[in-house]
Short mmCIF file of C-alpha atoms in Angstrom, two decimals:
data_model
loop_
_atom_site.label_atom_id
_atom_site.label_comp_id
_atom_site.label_asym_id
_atom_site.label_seq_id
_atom_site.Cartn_x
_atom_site.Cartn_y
_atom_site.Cartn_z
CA UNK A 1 4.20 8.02 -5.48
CA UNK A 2 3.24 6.04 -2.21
CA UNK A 3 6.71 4.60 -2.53
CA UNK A 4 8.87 7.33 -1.18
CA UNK A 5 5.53 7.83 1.17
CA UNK A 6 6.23 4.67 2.71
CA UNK A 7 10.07 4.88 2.81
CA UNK A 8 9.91 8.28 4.91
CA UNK A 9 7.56 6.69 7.45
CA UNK A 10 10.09 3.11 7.83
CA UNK A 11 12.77 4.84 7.06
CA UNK A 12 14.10 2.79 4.47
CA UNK A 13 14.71 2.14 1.10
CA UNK A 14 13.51 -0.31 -1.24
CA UNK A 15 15.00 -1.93 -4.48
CA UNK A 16 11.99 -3.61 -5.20
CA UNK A 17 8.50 -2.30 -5.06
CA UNK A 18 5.93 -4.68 -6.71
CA UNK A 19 2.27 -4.52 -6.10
CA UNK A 20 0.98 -8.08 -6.21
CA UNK A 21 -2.47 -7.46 -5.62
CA UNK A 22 -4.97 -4.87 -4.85
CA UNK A 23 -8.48 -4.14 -3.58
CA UNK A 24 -10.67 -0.99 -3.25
CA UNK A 25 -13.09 0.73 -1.04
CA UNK A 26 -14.94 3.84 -2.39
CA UNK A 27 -15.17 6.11 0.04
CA UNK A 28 -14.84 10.39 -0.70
CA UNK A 29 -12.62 8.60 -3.02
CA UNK A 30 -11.38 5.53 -3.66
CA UNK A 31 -9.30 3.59 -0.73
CA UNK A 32 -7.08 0.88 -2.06
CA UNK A 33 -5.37 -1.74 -0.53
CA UNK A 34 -2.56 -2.99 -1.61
CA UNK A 35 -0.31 -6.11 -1.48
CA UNK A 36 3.48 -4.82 -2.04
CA UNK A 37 6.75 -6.92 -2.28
CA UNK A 38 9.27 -5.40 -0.70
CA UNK A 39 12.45 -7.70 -0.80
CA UNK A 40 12.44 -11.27 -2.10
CA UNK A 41 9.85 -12.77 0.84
CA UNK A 42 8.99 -10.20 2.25
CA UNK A 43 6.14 -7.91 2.17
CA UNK A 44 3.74 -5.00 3.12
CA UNK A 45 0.55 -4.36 3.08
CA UNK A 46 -0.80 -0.89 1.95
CA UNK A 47 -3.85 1.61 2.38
CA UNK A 48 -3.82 4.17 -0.22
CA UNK A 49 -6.18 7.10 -0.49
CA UNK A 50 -6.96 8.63 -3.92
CA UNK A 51 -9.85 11.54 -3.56
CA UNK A 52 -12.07 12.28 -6.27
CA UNK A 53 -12.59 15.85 -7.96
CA UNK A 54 -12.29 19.17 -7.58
CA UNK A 55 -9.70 17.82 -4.77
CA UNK A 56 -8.32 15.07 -6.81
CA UNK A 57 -5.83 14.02 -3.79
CA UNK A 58 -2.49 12.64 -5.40
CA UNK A 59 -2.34 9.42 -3.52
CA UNK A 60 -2.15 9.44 -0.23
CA UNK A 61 -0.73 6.33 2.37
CA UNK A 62 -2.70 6.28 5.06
CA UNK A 63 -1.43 3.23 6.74
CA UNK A 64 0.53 0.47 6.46
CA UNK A 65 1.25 -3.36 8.04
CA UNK A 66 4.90 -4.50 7.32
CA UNK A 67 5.87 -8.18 7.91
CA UNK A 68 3.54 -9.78 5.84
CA UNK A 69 4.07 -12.93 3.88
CA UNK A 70 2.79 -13.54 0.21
CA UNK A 71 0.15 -16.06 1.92
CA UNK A 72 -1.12 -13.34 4.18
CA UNK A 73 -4.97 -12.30 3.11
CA UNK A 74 -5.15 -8.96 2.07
CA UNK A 75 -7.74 -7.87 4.36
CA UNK A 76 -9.23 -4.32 5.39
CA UNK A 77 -7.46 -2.41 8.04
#
């Protein structure tokens, strides 16, 4: 679902579309942060917003940091 989220915002598409690794926050929610390849080096770094009940938000991108590397730390932003 965040997929097409972030492809209207870069305007771009992606063929792949792999999370590598994930954290989370809980917030009014849960905030997750997510490591995403993108191409064959390259990749982006997501912040994904999932409410909790009676709301229950369909995920939601909130940001995103492009140019990252699979080295980069996946770090809070």
């Amino acid at each position: 679902q965040v997929k097409l989220q972030l492809e209207v915002r870069v305007n771009r598409k992606y063929d792949i579309f792999r999370a590598i690794l994930y954290r989370t926050q809980i917030v009014a929610g849960t905030m997750y942060f997510i490591k995403v390849q993108v191409a064959g080096t390259e990749y982006v770094h997501l912040k994904v917003l999932v409410g909790l009940p009676p709301e229950d938000v369909c995920p939601a991108l909130v940001n995103f940091q492009p140019g990252k590397t699979r080295d980069d730390p996946l770090d809070y932003f």
